Coordinates of C-alpha atoms in Angstrom, one line a residue:
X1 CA -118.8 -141.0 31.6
X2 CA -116.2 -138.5 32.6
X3 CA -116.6 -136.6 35.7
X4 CA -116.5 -133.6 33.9
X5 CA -120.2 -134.6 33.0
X6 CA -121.7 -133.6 36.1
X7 CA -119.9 -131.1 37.7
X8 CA -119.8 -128.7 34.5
X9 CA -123.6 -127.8 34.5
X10 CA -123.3 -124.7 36.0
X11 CA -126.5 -122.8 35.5
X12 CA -125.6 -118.9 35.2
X13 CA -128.0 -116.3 36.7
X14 CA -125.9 -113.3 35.0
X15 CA -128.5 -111.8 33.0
X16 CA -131.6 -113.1 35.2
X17 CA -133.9 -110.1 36.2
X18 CA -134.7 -109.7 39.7
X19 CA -139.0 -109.9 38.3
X20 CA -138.5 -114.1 39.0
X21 CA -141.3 -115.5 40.5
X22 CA -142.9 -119.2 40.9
X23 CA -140.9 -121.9 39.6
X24 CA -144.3 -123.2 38.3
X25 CA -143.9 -119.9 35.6
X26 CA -144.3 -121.0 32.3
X27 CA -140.7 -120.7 30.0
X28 CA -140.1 -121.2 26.8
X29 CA -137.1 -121.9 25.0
X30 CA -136.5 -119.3 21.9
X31 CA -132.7 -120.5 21.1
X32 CA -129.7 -122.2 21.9
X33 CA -126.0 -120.7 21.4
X34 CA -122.4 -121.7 21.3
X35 CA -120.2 -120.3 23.2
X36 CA -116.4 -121.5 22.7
X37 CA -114.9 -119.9 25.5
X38 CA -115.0 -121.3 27.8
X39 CA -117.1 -123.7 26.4
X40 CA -121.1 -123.6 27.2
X41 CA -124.3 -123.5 25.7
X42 CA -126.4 -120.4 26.2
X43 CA -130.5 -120.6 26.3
X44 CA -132.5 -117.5 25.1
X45 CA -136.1 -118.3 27.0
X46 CA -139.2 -116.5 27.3
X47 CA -140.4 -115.4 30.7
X48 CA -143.3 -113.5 31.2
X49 CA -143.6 -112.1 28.3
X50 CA -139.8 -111.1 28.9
X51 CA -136.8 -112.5 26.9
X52 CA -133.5 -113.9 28.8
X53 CA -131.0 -115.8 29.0
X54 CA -128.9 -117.9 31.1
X55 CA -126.1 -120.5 30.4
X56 CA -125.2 -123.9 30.8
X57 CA -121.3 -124.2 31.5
X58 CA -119.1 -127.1 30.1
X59 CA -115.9 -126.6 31.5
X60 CA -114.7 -130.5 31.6
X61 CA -115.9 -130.7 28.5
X62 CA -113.0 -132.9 26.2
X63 CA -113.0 -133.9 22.5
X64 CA -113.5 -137.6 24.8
X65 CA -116.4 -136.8 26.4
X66 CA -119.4 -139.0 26.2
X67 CA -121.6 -136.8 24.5
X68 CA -125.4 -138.9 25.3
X69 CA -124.6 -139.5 28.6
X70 CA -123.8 -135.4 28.9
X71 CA -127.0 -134.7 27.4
X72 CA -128.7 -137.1 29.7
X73 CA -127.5 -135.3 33.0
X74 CA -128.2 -131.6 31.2
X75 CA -132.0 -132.6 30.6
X76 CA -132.2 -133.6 34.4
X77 CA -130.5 -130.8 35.4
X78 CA -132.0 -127.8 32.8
X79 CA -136.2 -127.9 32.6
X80 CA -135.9 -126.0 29.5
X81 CA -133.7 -128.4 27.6
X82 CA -136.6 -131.5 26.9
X83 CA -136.5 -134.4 24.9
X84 CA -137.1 -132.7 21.6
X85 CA -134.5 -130.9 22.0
X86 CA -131.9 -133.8 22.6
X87 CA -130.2 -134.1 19.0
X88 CA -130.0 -130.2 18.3
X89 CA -128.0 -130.3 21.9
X90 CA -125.6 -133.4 20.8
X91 CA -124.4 -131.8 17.8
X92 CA -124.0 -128.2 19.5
X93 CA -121.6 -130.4 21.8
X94 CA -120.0 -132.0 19.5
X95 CA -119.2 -128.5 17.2
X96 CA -117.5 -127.7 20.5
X97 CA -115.5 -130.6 21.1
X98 CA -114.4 -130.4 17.6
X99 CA -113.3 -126.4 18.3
X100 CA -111.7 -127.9 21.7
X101 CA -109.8 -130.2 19.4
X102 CA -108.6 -127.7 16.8
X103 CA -105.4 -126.3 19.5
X104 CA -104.4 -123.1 18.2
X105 CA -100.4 -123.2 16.4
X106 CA -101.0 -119.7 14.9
X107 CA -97.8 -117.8 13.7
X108 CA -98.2 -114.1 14.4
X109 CA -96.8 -111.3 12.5
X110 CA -96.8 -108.0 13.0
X111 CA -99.5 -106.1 11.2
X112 CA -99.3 -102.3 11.9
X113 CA -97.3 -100.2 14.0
X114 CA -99.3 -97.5 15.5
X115 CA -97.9 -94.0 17.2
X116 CA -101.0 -93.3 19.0
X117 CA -100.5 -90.6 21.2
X118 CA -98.2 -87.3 21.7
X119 CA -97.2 -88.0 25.5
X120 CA -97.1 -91.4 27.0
X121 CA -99.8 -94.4 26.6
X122 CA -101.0 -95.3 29.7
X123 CA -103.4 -98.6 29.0
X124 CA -105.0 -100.5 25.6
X125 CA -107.8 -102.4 25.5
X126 CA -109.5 -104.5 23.1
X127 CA -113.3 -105.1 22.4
X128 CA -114.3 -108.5 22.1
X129 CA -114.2 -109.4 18.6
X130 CA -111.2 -107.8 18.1
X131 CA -112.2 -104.7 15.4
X132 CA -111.3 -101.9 17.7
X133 CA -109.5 -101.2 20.3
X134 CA -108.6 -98.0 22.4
X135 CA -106.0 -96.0 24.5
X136 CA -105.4 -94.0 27.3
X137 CA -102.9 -91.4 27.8
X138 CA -101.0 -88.9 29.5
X139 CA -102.5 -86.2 26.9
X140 CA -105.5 -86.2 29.2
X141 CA -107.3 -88.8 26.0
X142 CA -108.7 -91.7 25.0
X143 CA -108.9 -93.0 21.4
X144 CA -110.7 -95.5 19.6
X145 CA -109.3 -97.2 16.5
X146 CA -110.4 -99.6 13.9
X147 CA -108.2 -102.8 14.0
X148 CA -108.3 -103.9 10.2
X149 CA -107.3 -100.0 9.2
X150 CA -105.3 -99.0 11.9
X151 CA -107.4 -95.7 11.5
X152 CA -108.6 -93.9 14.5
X153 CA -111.9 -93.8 14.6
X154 CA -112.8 -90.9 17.8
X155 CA -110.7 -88.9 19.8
X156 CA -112.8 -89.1 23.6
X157 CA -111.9 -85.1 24.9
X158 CA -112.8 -83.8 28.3
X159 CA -110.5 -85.6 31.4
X160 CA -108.5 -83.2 32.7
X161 CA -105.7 -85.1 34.1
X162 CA -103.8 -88.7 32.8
X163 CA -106.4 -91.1 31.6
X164 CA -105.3 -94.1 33.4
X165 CA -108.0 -96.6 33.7
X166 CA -109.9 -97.5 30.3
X167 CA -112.4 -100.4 29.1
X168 CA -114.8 -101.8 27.1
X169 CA -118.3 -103.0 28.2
X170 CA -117.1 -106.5 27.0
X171 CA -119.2 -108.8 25.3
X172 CA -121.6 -106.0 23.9
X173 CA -118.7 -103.4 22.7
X174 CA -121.1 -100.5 22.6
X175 CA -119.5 -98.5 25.5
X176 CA -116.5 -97.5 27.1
X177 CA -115.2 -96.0 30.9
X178 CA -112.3 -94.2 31.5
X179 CA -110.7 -93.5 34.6
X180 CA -108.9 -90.6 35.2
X181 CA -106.4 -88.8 37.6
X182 CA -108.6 -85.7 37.3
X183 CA -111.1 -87.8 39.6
X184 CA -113.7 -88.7 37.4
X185 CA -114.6 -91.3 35.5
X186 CA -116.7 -90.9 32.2
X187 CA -119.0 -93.2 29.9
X188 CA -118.8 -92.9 26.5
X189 CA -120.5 -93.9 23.2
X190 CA -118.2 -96.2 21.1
X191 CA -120.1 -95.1 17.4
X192 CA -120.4 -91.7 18.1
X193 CA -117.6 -91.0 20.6
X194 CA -119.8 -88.6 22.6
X195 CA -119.7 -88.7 26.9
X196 CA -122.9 -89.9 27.8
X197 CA -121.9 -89.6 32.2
X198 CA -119.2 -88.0 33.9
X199 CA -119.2 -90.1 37.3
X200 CA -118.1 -87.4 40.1
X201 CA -117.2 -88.1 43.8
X202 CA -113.5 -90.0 44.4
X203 CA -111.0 -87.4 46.0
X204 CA -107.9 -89.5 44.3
X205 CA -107.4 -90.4 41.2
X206 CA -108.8 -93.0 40.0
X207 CA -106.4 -96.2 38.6
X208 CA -108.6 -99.2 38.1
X209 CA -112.5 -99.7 36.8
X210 CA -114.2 -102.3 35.7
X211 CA -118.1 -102.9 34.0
X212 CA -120.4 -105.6 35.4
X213 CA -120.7 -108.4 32.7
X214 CA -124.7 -107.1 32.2
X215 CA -123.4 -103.9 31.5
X216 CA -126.0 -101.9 34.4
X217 CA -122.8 -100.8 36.3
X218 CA -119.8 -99.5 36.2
X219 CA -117.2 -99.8 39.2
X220 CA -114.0 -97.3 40.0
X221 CA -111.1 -97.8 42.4
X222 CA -109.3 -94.9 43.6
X223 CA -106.3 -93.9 45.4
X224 CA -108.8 -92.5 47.9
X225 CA -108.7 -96.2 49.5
X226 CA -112.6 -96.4 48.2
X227 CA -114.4 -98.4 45.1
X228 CA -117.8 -96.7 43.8
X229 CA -120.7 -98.2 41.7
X230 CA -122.1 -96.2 39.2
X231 CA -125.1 -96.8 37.4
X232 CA -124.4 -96.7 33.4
X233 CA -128.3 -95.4 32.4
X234 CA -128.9 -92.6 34.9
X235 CA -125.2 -92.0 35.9
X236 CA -125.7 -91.6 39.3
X237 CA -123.3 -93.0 42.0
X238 CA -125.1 -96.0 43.4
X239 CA -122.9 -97.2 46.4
X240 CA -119.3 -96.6 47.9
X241 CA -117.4 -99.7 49.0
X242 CA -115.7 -98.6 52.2
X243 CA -113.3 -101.0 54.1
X244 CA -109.8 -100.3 52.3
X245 CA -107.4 -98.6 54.7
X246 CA -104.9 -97.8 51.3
X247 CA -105.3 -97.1 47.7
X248 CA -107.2 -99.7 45.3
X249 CA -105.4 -100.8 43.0
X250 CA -107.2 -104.0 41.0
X251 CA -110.7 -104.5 41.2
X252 CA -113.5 -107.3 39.3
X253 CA -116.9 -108.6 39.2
X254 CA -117.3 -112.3 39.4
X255 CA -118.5 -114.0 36.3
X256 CA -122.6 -113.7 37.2
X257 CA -122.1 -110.2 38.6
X258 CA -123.3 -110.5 41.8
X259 CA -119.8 -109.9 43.4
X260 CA -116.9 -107.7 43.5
X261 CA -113.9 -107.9 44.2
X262 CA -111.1 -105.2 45.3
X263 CA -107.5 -105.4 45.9
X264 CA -105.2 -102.8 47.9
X265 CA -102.2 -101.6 49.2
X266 CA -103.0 -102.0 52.7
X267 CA -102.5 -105.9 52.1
X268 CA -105.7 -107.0 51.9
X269 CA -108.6 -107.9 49.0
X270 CA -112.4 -107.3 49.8
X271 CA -114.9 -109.1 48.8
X272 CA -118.3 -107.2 48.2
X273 CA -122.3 -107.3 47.2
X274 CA -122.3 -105.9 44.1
X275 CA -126.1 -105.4 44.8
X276 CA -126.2 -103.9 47.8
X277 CA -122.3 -102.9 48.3
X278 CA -122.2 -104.5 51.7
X279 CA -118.5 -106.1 52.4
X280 CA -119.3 -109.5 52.6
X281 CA -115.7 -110.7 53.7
X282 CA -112.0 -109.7 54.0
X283 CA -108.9 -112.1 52.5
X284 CA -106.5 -111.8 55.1
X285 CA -103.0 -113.6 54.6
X286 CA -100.9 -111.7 52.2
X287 CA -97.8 -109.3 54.3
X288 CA -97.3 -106.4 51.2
X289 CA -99.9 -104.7 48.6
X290 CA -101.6 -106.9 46.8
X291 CA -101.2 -106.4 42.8
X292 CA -103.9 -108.8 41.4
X293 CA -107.6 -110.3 42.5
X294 CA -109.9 -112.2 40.3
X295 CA -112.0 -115.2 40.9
X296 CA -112.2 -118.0 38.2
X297 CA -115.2 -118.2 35.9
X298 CA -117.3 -120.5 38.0
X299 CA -116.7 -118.2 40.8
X300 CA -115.3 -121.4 43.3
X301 CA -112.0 -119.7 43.9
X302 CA -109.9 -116.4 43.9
X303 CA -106.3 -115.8 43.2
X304 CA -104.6 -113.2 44.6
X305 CA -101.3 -111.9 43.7
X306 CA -98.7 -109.8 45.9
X307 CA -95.6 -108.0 45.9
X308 CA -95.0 -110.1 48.9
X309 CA -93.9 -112.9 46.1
X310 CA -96.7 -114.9 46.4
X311 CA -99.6 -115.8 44.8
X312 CA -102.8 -117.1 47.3
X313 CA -106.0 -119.5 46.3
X314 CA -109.1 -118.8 47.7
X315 CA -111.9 -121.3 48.6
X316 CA -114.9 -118.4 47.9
X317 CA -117.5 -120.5 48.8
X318 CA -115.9 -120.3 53.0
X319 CA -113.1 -117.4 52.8
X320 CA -110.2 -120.2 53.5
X321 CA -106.7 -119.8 51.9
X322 CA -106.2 -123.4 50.1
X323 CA -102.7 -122.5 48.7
X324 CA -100.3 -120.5 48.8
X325 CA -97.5 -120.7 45.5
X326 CA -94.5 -119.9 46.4
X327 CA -92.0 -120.1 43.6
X328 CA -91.2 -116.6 42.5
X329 CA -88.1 -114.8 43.8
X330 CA -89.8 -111.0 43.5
X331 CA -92.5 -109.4 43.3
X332 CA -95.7 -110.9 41.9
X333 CA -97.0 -108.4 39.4
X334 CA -99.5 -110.0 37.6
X335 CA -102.2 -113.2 37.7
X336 CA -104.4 -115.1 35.4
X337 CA -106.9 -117.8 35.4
X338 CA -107.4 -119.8 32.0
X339 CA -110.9 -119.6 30.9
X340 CA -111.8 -122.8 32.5
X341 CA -110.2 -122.1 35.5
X342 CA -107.9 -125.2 35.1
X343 CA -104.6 -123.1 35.1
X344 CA -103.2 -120.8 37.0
X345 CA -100.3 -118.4 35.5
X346 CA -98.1 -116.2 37.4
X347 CA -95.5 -113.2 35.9
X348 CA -93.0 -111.4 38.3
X349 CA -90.3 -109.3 38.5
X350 CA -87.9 -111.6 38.7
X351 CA -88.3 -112.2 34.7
X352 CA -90.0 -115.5 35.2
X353 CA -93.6 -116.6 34.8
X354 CA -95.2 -120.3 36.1
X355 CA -97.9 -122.2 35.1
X356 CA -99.8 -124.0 38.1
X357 CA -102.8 -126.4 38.4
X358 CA -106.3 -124.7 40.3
X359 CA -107.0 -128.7 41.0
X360 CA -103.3 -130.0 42.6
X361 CA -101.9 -126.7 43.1
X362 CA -98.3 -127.6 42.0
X363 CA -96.4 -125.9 39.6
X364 CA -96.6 -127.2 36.2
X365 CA -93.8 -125.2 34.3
X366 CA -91.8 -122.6 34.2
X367 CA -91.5 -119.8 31.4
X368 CA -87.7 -118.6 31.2
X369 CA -86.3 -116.3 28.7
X370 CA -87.4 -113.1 29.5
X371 CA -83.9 -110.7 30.6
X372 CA -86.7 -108.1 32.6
X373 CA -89.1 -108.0 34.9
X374 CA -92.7 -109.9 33.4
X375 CA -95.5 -107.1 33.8
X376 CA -98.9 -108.8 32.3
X377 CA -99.8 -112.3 31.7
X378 CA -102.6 -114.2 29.5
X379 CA -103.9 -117.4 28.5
X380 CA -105.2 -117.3 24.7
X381 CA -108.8 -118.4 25.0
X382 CA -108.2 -121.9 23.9
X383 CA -105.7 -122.1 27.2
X384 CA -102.7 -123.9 25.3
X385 CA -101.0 -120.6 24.7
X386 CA -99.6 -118.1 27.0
X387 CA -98.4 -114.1 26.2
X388 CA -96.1 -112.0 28.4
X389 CA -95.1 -108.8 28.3
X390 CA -91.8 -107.4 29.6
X391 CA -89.7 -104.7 30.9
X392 CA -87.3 -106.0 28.0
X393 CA -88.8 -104.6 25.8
X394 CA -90.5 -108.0 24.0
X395 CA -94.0 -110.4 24.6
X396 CA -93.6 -113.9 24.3
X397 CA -95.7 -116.7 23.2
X398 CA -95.7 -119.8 25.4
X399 CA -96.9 -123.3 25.1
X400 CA -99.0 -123.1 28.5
X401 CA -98.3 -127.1 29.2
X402 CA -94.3 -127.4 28.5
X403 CA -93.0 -123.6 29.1
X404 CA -91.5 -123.5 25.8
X405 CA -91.1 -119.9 24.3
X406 CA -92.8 -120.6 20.8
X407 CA -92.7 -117.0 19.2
X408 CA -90.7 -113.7 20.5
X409 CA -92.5 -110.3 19.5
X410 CA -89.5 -107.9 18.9
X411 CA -89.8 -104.3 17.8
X412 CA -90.3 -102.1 20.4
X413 CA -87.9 -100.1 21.9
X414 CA -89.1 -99.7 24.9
X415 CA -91.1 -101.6 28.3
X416 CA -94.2 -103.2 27.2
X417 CA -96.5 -102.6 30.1
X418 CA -99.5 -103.8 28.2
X419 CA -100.2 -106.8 25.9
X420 CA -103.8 -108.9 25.2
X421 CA -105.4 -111.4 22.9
X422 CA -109.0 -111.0 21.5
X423 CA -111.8 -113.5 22.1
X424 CA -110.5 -115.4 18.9
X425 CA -107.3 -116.1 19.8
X426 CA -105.7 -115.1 16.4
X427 CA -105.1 -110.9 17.4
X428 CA -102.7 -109.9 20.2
X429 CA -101.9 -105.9 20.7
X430 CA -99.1 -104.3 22.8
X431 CA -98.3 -101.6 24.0
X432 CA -95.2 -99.8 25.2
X433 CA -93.8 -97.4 27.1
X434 CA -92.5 -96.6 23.6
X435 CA -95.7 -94.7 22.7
X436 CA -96.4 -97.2 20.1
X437 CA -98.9 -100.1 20.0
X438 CA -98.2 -102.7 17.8
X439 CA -101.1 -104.8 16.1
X440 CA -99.9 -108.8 15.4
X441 CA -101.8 -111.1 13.1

C-alpha cells in the first residue's frame, strides 16, 4: 500500500464541543460526506443526544491508491467507521480518486466587468461556492454582490473610515466582518445586510481579520501592535493577544481552530491559544516585517514570508525553523500552501513567483513573465494550477508543476492587488487598483 495510507488519517476535532466525556460514550454514525478539497471524508455522529462532526483527512490520497487496504487502516483507526460500513466507504474513496484524477485544463474568460465603488477598492472576497462575493472600500463600504448577475445585492453602511479588512465566515457563507481604519470591526448578516456587532476596543486601525473555521469567533489585527477575539453571538471582546512590539499585519487560525497565528512588523510571528489567548510561542528568525503566516491544513508546519526575501518552514509541533527558501531577489509579499500542504508557492517583488516542495524543500519551478512586482498568490483547489496577480496590471494562470504561463488575464488598467479562485476551481475574481473587479469564467 502507499504510504499515504497511514499517515493521512488525520482525525479533526474542529467542530468537537468541549461536553466530551468517557470514550466508553455511546456514538452513532448519522452520515458520511465528501469532501474534495483537500480530499477527506467527513462523519456526522450522534453524541449524547448532540449531533457533530469530525473528519477523516486523505491527503496522500492518489487515483493509485489501494483503496481495501485504506479502508482497512481507517476502521482501525476510526470506531465509528465498522464493518458495515466498509463498501459505502470504498466507493466514497473511489468518487474521490476519480475527482483527483479529473486535473483541471479550464479556459477562463472574462464574464463581467464590475465598477464597484466611487473611491478606491480596498479588498474582495469570495464565499465558498462562488455566488457572491464582496468589497471593501475607501468610501467607508462594503458590498455584497451576486456572482451569476453581477447585481449588488447590499450596500453594509456604518464604518466611518477605509474598510480595509473584509471576509466571509467560509464554509457556512452566512456572515461577514469587516475591518476598518475607524477602529472597529463589524459583523454583518449576508441575506439581510444588517450589522448584527460593532466590535470596539483597537486604538489603530485595524488591517487584517480572520473567522475561526466553527464560526464562534472572529479575530482582528491592528496597527495598535495587538490581535483581539471577539465572540460572534454576544459580540463581546473575548481576549487581547499581547506580545507584538509593531503593527499586525497577517493573522490565521489553524485548520481545527485551536490556534492562531499572527504576523508583524516587528519581525516576528506569534503563535497563540485560540481558547484561552495565551502566547504559546514566538517564531524568531526572520531580520524585516514579516508579510505572510499560515500553517498548512494538517497543522504540522508554518510558512512565513518576509520582506527580508525569504520565506521560512516551521516544524509546529517543536517551534524549529526546518528551511529557509532563499531564491527571491526582493521582497517576499505573499505565501501559499496547496490544499494538501504538498507545495509551497512564493510571489515577490522582484516579478517572479516559485513553486517549492513542503517534503524536500527545494524549489520546483519558477514562474517568469510577469514585468511587475507579484502581490497575491494561489493554488486552485485541485493544486495543478496557480494564479498571480501583479503590479502590471495582469493575473496569470500557471501550471503549478512545470512553471509554464497557461492563460494571461488582460483588461485592467491598473495594479491588481487582489485575485482568488472559489472552492470549485472554475471562478477566479480580481480586483484592481483600477476600481474595477473583473469576474472570469
Amino acid at each position: 500500500m502507499r504510504t499515504g495510507a497511514s499517515c493521512c488519517l488525520v482525525v479533526s476535532r474542529a467542530t468537537e464541543s468541549a461536553g466530551w466525556r468517557s470514550p466508553s460514550e455511546k456514538m452513532k454514525l448519522k452520515s458520511l460526506l465528501l469532501r474534495y478539497y483537500p480530499p477527506g471524508i467527513m462523519l456526522e455522529y450522534e453524541k449524547s443526544g448532540e449531533l457533530r462532526t469530525k473528519s477523516i483527512d486523505l491527503l496522500d490520497l492518489d487515483p493509485s491508491t489501494d483503496v481495501n487496504a485504506l479502508v482497512e487502516e481507517i476502521q482501525k483507526a476510526e470506531p465509528l467507521i465498522t464493518a458495515s460500513r466498509s463498501d459505502q466507504v470504498k466507493l466514497l474513496i473511489q468518487r474521490l480518486q476519480t475527482k483527483l484524477g479529473q486535473h483541471s485544463n479550464h479556459n477562463f474568460y472574462l464574464f463581467k466587468v464590475l465598477r464597484a465603488h466611487i473611491l478606491p477598492l480596498t479588498n474582495v472576497a469570495l464565499n465558498k461556492s462562488g455566488s457572491c462575493f464582496i468589497t471593501g472600500s475607501y468610501d467607508r463600504t462594503c458590498k455584497l454582490w451576486d456572482m451569476a448577475s453581477g447585481e449588488e445585492l447590499h450596500t453594509l453602511e456604518g464604518h466611518r473610515n477605509v474598510v480595509y479588512a473584509i471576509a466571509f465566515n467560509n464554509p457556512y457563507g452566512d456572515k461577514i466582518a469587516t475591518g476598518s481604519f475607524d477602529k472597529t470591526c463589524k459583523l454583518w448578516s449576508v441575506e439581510t445586510g444588517k450589522c448584527y456587532h460593532t466590535f470596539r476596543g483597537h486604538a489603530a486601525e485595524i488591517v487584517c481579520l480572520s473567522f475561526n473555521p466553527q464560526s464562534t469567533l472572529v479575530a482582528t489585527g491592528s496597527m495598535d501592535t495587538t490581535a483581539k477575539l471577539w465572540d460572534i453571538q454576544n459580540g463581546e471582546q473575548v481576549c487581547t493577544l499581547m506580545g507584538h512590539s509593531a503593527e499586525i499585519i497577517s493573522l490565521s487560525f489553524n485548520t481545527s481552530g485551536d490556534r492562531i497565528i499572527t504576523g508583524s512588523f516587528d519581525h516576528t510571528v506569534i503563535v497563540w491559544d485560540a481558547g484561552t489567548g495565551r502566547k504559546l510561542y514566538t517564531l524568531i528568525g526572520h531580520c524585516a516585517e514579516i508579510s505572510s503566516a499560515l500553517f498548512n491544513w494538517d497543522c504540522s508546519l508554518i510558512l512565513t514570508g518576509s520582506m527580508d526575501k525569504t520565506c521560512m518552514l516551521w516544524d509546529a509541533t517543536n517551534e524549529k525553523c526546518v528551511a529557509t527558501l532563499t531564491c527571491h531577489d526582493d521582497e517576499i509579499l505573499d505565501s501559499c500552501f496547496d490544499y494538501t500542504g504538498k507545495l509551497i508557492a512564493t510571489a515577490s517583488a522582484d516579478g517572479t513567483a516559485r513553486v517549492f516542495s513542503a517534503a524536500t524543500r527545494k524549489c520546483i519551478t519558477k514562474l517568469e513573465g510577469h514585468e511587475g512586482e507579484i502581490s497575491k498568490i494561489s493554488f486552485n483547489p485541485q493544486g495543478n494550477r496557480l494564479l498571480t496577480g501583479s503590479a502590471d496590471k495582469t493575473a496569470r494562470i500557471w501550471d503549478a508543476q512545470t512553471g509554464q504561463c497557461l492563460q494571461v488575464l488582460e483588461g485592467h488598467t491598473d495594479e491588481i492587488f487582489s485575485c482568488a479562485f472559489n472552492y470549485k476551481g472554475d471562478i477566479i475574481i480580481t480586483g484592481s487598483k483600477d476600481n474595477t473587479c473583473r469576474i472570469w469564467r
